[in-house]
Tab-separated table of C-alpha atoms in Angstrom:
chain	number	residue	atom	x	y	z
G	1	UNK	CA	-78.039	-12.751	44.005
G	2	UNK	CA	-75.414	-15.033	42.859
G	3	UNK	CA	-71.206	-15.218	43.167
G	4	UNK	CA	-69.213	-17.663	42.062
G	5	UNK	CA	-65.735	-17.970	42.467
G	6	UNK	CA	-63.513	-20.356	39.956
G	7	UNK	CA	-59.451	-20.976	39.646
G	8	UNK	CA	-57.544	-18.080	37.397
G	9	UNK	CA	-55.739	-21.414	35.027
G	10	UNK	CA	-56.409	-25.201	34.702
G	11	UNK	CA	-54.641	-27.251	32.391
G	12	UNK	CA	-55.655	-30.833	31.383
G	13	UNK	CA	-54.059	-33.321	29.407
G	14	UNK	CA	-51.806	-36.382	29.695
G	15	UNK	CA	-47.643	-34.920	30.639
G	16	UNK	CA	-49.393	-31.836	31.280
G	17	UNK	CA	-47.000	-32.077	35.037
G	18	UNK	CA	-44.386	-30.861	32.478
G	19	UNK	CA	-45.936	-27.006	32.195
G	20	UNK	CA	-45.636	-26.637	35.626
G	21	UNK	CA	-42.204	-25.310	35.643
G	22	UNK	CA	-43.470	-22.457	33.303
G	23	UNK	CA	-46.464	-21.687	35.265
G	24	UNK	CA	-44.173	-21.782	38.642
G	25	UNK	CA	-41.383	-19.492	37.604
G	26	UNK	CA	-43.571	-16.048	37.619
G	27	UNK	CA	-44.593	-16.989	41.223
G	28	UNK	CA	-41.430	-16.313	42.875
G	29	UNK	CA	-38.066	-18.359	43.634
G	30	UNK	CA	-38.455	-20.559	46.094
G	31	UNK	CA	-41.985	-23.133	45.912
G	32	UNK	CA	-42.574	-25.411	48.766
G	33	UNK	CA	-43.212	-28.783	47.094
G	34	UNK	CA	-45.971	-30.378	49.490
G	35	UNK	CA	-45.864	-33.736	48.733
G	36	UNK	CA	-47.598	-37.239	49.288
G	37	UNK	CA	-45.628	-40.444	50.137
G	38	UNK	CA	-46.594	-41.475	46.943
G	39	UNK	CA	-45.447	-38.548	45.000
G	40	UNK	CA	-42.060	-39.117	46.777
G	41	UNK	CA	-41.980	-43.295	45.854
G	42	UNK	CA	-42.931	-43.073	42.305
G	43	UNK	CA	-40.129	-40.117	41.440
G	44	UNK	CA	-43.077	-37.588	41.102
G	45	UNK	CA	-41.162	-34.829	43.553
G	46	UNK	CA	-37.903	-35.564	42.122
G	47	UNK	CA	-39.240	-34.848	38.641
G	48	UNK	CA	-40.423	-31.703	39.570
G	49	UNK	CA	-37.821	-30.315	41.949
G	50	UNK	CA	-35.422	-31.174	38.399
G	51	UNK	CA	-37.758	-29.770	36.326
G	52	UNK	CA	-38.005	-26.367	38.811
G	53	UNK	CA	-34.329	-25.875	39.015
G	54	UNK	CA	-33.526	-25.837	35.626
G	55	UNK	CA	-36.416	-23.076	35.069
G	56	UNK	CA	-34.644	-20.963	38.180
G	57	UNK	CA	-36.934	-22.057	40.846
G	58	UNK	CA	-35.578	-23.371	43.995
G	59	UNK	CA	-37.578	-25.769	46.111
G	60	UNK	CA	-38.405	-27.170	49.431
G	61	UNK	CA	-39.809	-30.865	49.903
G	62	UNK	CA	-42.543	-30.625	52.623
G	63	UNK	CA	-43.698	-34.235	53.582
G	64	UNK	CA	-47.499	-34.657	53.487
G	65	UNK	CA	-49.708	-36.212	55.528
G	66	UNK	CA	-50.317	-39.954	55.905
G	67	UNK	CA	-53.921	-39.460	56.089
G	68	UNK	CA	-56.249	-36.676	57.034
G	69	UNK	CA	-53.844	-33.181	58.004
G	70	UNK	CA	-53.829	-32.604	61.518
G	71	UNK	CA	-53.006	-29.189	62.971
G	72	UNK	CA	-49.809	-30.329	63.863
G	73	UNK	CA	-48.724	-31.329	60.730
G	74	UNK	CA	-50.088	-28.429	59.153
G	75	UNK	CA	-48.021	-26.535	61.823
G	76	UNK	CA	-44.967	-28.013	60.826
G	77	UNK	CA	-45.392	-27.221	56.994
G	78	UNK	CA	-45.496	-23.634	58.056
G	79	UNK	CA	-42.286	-23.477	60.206
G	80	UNK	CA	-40.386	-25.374	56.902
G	81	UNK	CA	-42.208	-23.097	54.189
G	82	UNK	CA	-41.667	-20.162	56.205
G	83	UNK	CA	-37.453	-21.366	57.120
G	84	UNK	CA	-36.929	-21.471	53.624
G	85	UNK	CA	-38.523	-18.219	52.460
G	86	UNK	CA	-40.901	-19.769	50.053
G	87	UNK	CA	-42.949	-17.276	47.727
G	88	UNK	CA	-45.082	-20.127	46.522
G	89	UNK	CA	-46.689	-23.710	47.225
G	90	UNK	CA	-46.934	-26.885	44.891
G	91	UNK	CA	-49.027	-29.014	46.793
G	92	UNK	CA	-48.949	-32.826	44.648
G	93	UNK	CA	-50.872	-35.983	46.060
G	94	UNK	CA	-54.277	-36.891	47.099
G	95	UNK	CA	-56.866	-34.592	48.918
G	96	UNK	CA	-55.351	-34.263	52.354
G	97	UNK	CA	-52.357	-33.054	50.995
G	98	UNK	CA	-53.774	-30.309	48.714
G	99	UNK	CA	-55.462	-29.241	51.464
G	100	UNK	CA	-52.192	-29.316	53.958
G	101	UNK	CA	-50.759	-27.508	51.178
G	102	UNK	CA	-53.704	-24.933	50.856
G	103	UNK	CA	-53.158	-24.381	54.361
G	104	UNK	CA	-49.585	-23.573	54.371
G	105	UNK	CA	-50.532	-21.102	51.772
G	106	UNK	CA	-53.478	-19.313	53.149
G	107	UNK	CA	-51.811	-18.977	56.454
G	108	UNK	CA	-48.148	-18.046	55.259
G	109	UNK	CA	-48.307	-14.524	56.464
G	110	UNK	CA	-50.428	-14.758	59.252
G	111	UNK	CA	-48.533	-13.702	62.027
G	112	UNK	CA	-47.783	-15.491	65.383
G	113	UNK	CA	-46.437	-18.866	66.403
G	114	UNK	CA	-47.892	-21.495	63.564
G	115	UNK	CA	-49.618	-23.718	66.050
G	116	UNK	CA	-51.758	-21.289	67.478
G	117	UNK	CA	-52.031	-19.512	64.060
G	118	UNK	CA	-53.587	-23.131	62.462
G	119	UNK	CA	-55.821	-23.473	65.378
G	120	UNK	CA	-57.023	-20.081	65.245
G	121	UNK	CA	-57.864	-19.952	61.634
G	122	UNK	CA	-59.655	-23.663	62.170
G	123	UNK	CA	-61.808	-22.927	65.193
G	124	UNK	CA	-62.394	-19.125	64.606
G	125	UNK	CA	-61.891	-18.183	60.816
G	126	UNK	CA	-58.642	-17.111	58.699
G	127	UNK	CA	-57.301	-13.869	58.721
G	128	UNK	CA	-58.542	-11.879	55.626
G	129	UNK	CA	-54.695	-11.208	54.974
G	130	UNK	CA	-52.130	-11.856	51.947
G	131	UNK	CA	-51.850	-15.662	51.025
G	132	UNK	CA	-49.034	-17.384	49.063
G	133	UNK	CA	-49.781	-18.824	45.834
G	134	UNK	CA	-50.299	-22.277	45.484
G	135	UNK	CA	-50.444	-24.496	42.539
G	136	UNK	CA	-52.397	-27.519	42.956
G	137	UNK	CA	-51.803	-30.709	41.096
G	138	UNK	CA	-54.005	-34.012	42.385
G	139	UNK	CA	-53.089	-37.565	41.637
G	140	UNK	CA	-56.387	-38.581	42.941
G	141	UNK	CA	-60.337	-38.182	41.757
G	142	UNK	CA	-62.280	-37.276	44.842
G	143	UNK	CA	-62.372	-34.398	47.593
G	144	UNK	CA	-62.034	-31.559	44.447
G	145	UNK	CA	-59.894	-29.375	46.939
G	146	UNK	CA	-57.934	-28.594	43.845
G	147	UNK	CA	-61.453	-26.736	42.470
G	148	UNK	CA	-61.939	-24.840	46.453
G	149	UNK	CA	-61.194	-22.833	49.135
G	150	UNK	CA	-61.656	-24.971	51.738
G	151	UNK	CA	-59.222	-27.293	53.902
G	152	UNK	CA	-60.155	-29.402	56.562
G	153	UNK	CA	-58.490	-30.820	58.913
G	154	UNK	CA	-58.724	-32.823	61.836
G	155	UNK	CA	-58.028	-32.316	65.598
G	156	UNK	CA	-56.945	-35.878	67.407
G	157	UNK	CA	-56.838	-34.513	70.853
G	158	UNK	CA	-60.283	-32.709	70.567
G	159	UNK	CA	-61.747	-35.782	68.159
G	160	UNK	CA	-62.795	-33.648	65.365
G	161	UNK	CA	-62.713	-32.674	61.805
G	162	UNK	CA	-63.081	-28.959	61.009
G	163	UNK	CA	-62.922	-27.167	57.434
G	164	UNK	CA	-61.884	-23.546	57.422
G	165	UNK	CA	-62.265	-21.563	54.253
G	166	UNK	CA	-61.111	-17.842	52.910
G	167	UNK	CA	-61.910	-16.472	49.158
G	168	UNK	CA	-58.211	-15.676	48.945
G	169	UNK	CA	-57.293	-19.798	49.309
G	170	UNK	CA	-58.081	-20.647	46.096
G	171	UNK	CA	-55.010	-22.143	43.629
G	172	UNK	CA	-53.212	-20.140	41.065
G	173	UNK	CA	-53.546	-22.921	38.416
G	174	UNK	CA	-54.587	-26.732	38.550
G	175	UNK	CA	-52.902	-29.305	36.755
G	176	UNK	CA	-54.889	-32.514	35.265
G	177	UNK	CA	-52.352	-35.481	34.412
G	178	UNK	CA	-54.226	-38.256	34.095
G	179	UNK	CA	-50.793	-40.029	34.055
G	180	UNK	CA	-50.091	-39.426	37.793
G	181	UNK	CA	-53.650	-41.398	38.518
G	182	UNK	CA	-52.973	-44.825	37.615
G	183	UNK	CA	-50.919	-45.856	40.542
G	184	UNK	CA	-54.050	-45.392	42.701
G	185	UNK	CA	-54.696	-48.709	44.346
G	186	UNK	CA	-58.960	-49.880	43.207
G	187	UNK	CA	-59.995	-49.664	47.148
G	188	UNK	CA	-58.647	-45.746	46.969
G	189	UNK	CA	-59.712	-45.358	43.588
G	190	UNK	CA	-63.612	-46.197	44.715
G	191	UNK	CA	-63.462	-44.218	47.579
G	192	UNK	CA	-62.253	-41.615	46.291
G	193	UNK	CA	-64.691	-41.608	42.986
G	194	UNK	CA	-67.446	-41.769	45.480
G	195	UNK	CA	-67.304	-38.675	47.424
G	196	UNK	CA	-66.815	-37.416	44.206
G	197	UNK	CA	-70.435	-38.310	43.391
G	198	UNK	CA	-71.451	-37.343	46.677
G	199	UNK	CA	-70.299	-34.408	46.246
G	200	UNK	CA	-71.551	-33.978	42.532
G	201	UNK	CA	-74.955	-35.579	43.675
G	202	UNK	CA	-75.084	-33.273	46.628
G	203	UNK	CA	-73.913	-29.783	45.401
G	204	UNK	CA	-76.994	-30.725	42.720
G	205	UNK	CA	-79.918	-30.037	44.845
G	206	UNK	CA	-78.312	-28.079	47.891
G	207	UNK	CA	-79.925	-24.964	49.277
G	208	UNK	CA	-77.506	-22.730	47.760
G	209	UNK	CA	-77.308	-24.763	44.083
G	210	UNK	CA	-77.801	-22.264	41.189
G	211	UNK	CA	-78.291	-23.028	37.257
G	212	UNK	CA	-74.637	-22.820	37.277
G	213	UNK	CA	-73.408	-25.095	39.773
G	214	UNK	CA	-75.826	-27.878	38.739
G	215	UNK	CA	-74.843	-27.729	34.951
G	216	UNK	CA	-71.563	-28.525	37.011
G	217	UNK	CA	-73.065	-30.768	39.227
G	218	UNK	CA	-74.296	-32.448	36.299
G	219	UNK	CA	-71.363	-33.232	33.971
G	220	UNK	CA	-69.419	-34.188	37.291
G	221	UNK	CA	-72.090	-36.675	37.904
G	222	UNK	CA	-72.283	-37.780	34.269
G	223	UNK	CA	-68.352	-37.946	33.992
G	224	UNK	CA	-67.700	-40.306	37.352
G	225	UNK	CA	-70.616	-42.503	36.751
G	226	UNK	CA	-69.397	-43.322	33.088
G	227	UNK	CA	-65.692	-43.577	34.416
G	228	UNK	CA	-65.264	-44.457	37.851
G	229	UNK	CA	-66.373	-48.040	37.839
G	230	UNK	CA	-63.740	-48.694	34.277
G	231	UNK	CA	-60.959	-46.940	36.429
G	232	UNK	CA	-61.728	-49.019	39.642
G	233	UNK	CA	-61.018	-52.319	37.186
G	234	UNK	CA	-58.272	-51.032	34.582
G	235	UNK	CA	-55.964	-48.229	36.774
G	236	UNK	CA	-53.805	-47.820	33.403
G	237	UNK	CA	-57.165	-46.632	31.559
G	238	UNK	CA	-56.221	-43.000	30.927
G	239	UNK	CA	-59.177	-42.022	29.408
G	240	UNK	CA	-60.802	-43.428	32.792
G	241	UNK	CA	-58.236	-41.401	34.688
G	242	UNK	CA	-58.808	-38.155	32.991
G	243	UNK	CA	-62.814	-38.020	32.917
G	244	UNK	CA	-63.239	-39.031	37.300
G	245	UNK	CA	-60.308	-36.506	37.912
G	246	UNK	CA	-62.610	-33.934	35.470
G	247	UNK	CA	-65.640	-35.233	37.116
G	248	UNK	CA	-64.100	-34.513	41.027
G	249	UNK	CA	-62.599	-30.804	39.667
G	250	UNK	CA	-66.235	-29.905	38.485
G	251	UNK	CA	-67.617	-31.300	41.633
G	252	UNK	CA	-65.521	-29.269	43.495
G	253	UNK	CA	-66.385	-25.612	41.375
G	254	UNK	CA	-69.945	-26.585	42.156
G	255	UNK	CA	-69.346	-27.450	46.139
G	256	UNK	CA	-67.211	-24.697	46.819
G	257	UNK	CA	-70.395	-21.838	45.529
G	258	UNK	CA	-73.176	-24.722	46.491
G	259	UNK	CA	-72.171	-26.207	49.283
G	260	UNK	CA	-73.527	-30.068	49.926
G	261	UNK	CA	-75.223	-31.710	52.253
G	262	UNK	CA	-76.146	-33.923	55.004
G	263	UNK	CA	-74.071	-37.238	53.620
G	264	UNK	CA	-70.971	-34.545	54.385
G	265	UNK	CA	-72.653	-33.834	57.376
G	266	UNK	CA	-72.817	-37.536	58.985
G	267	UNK	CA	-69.658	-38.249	57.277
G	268	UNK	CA	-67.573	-36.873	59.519
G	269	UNK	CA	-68.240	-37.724	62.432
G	270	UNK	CA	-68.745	-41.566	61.511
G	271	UNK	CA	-65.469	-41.437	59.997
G	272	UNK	CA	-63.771	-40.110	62.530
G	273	UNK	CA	-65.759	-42.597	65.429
G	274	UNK	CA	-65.316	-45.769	63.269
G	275	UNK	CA	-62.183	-45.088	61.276
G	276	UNK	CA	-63.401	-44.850	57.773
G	277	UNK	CA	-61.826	-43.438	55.364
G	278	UNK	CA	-64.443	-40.320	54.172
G	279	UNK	CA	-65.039	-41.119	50.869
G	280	UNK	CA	-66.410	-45.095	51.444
G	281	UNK	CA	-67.939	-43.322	54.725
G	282	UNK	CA	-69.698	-40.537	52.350
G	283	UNK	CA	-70.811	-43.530	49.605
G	284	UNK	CA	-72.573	-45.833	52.579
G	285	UNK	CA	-74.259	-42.983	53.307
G	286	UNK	CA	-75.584	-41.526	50.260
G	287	UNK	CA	-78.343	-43.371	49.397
G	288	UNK	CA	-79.721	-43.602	52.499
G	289	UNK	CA	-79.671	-39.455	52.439
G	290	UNK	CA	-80.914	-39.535	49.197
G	291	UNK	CA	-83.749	-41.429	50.318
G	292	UNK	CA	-84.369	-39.571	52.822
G	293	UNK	CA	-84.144	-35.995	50.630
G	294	UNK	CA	-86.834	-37.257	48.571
G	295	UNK	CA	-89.615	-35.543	49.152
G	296	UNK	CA	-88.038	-32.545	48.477
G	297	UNK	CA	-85.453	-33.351	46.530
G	298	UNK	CA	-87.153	-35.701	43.825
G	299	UNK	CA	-87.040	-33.528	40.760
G	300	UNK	CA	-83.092	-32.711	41.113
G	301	UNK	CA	-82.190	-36.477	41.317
G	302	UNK	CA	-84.437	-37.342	38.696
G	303	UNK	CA	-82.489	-34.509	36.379
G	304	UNK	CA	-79.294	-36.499	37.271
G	305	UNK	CA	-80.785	-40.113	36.666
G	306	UNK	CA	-81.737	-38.380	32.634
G	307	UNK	CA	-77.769	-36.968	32.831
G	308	UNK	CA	-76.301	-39.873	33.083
G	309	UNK	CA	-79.052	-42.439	30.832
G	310	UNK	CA	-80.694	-44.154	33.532
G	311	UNK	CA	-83.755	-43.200	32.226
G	312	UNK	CA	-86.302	-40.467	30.686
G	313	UNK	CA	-86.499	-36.817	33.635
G	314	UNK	CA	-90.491	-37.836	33.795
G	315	UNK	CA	-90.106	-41.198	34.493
G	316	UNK	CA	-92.042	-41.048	37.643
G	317	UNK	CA	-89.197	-43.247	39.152
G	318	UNK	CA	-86.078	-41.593	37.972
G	319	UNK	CA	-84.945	-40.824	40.996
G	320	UNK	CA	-85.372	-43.962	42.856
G	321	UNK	CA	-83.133	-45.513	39.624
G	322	UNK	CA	-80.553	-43.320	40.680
G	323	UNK	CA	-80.812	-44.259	44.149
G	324	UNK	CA	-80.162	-47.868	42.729
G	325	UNK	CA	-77.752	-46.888	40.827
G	326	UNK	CA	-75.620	-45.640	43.456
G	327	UNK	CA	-75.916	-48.752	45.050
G	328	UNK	CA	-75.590	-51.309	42.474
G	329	UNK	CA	-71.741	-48.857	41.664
G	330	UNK	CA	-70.730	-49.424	45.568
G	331	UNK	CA	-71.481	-53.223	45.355
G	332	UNK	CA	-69.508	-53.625	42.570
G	333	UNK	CA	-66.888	-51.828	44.021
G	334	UNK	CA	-66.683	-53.856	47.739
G	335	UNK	CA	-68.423	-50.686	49.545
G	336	UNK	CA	-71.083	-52.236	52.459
G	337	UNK	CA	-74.348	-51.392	52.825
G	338	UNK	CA	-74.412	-50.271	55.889
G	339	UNK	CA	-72.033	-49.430	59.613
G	340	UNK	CA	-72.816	-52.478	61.346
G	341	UNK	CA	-69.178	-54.288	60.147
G	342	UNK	CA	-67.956	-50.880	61.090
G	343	UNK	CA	-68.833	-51.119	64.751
G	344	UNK	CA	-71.837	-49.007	64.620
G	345	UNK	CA	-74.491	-50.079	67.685
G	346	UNK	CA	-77.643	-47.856	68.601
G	347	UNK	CA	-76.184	-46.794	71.734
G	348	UNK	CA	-73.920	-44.656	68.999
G	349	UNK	CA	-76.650	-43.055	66.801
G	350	UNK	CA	-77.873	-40.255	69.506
G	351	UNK	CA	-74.507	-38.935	70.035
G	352	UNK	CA	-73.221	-39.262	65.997
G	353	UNK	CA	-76.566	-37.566	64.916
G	354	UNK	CA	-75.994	-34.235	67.151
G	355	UNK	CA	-72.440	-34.004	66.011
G	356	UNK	CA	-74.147	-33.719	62.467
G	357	UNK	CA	-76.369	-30.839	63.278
G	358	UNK	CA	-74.031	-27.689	63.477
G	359	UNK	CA	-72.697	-28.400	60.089
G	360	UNK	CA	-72.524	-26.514	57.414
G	361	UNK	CA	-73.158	-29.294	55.153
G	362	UNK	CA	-75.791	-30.299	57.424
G	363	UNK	CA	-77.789	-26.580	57.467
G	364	UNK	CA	-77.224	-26.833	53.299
G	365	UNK	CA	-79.352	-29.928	53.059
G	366	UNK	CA	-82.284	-29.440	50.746
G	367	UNK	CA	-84.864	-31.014	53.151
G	368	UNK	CA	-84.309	-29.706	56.809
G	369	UNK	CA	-82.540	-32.107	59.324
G	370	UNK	CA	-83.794	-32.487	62.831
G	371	UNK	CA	-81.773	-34.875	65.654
G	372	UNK	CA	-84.402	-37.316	65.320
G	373	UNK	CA	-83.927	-37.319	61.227
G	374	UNK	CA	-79.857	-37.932	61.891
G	375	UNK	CA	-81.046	-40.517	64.362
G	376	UNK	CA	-83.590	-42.029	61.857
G	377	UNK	CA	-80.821	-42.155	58.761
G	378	UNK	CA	-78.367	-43.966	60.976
G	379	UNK	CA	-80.608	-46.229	62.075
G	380	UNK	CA	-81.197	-47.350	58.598
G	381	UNK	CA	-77.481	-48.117	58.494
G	382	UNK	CA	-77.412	-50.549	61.103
């Protein structure tokens, strides 16, 4: 049996930041505006909050996070979203702060002090309970958390990275400017396009992938590889802008019902040990995963390598050409080969590899995943 679960309204188009008013005003009076620094510098959040109060809306700025949300900050959004009475959420910025915004949301009405309320939704599960709704509007092409119900977060005094997830998380509506990408600097426009792919590529031939979430998978992975390098060159390309912010929204519909894989898996823990930012951590990784997913996962990455005109589906090495096509993309955009310039050593592989293992991503992989086939895939990286 299949279910799939999609957002109720998306809305794509250059100035399409300019509906939001309309779509904000039958969610209540008062939106907490989640925003990124960004949002804030380049008159973004000022724009809006104008824009809100002369549709009747009154808002809140809630300060996003500088990276990653930590419970903390996600803490904090509550107390201010819940001082000012909100009845909705506009969360507008990059991944971390859609999902910091998701939070706030989903957690709104849980009761208790917010601190413990974050960590116990992160560490047990959320409260199947009311949640506020949020609006989501991205300025960058990557984690899709405007497509799911998912946030993750990460836990500095415990050094870790959790994602919590309830059906009820996911946004009202999703607005697609491709106007509010092109201040994206090219080192956060690559890494951002490539857990994209990841995700595109690994949603594609996951355990739970259906005919559904691959056509998705597909036209994600058709859409960023045709775009992402063009936008990583020319920021002001709008047409580049619109099709990897397309591409990252599909691959999120397709994650969120397929889940992904072990790239995700070893991601996190390598970015959190080293310091990497997850997307580049999720594209040095890929196609070492994809090689390793071969065996099992040939015929899927072959169907993608056709998608995107690398070559014919029978070509009995389509999916090594995708494999080199990955790579060739993160050369030209200054993404390594491997962890060694990131401080990997072998004494580091044993303990990274069985932080992998419980993973969700990890269990979705389509070929199995043992500690000694972490252990193996890392060492490839060194």
């Amino acid at each position: 049996m299949w279910f799939h679960s999609f957002i109720p309204k998306l809305q794509v188009g250059e100035d399409a930041l300019d509906t939001l008013d309309r779509l904000a005003c039958p969610l209540g009076p008062v939106a907490a505006l989640v925003v990124g620094r960004h949002a804030i510098a380049d008159g973004i959040a000022d724009r809006v909050r104008k824009n809100l109060q002369e549709a009747g809306v009154a808002s809140v700025i809630i300060q996003g996070p500088p990276g990653e949300p930590t419970l903390a900050e996600c803490a904090r959004g509550l107390v201010e979203a819940r001082a000012a009475s909100c009845s909705s959420v506009i969360a507008i910025g990059g991944g971390s702060v859609l999902d910091m915004g998701k939070c706030i949301a989903g957690l709104y009405y849980h009761t208790g002090d917010p601190g413990s309320v974050v960590e116990e939704a992160l560490y047990q599960s959320p409260r199947d309970v009311q949640a506020l709704p949020w609006i989501a509007v991205p300025t960058t092409a990557g984690t899709g958390s405007e497509a799911t119900h998912v946030s993750v977060l990460s836990d500095p005094d415990r050094g870790l990275k959790q994602s919590m997830r309830c059906d009820r998380w996911y946004a009202q509506a999703v607005l697609i400017d491709p106007k509010l990408y092109v201040t994206a600097p090219p080192h956060v426009t690559a890494a951002s396009g490539m857990d994209a792919l990841t995700q595109a590529i690994e949603s594609h031939v996951s355990v739970g992938a259906t005919p559904v979430t691959q056509a998705l998978s597909r036209e994600a992975t058709r859409l960023l590889s045709e775009s992402l390098i063009t936008a990583y060159h020319n920021g002001q390309d709008l047409t580049a802008r619109r099709d990897t912010a397309v591409g990252s929204f599909l691959a999120g519909l397709a994650l969120t019902n397929a889940r992904l894989g072990l790239v995700h898996g070893l991601a996190h823990p390598v970015g959190i040990r080293y310091g990497i930012p997850h997307g580049r951590a999720c594209a040095i990784l890929l196609p070492h995963v994809m090689r390793f997913n071969l065996e099992v996962a040939r015929q899927g990455y072959a169907e993608l390598a056709a998608a995107i005109g690398l070559t014919d589906e029978g070509d009995p090495r389509a999916a090594e050409s995708l494999i080199d096509f990955i790579e060739q993309l993160n050369e030209k955009m200054g993404i390594p080969a491997n962890l060694r310039d990131a401080g990997m050593i072998p004494e580091h592989i044993t303990e990274l590899a069985a932080a992998a293992l419980p993973s969700g991503s990890t269990r979705a992989n389509p070929r199995s995943v043992s500690q000694s086939d972490a252990e193996s895939v890392l060492a490839g990286l060194l």
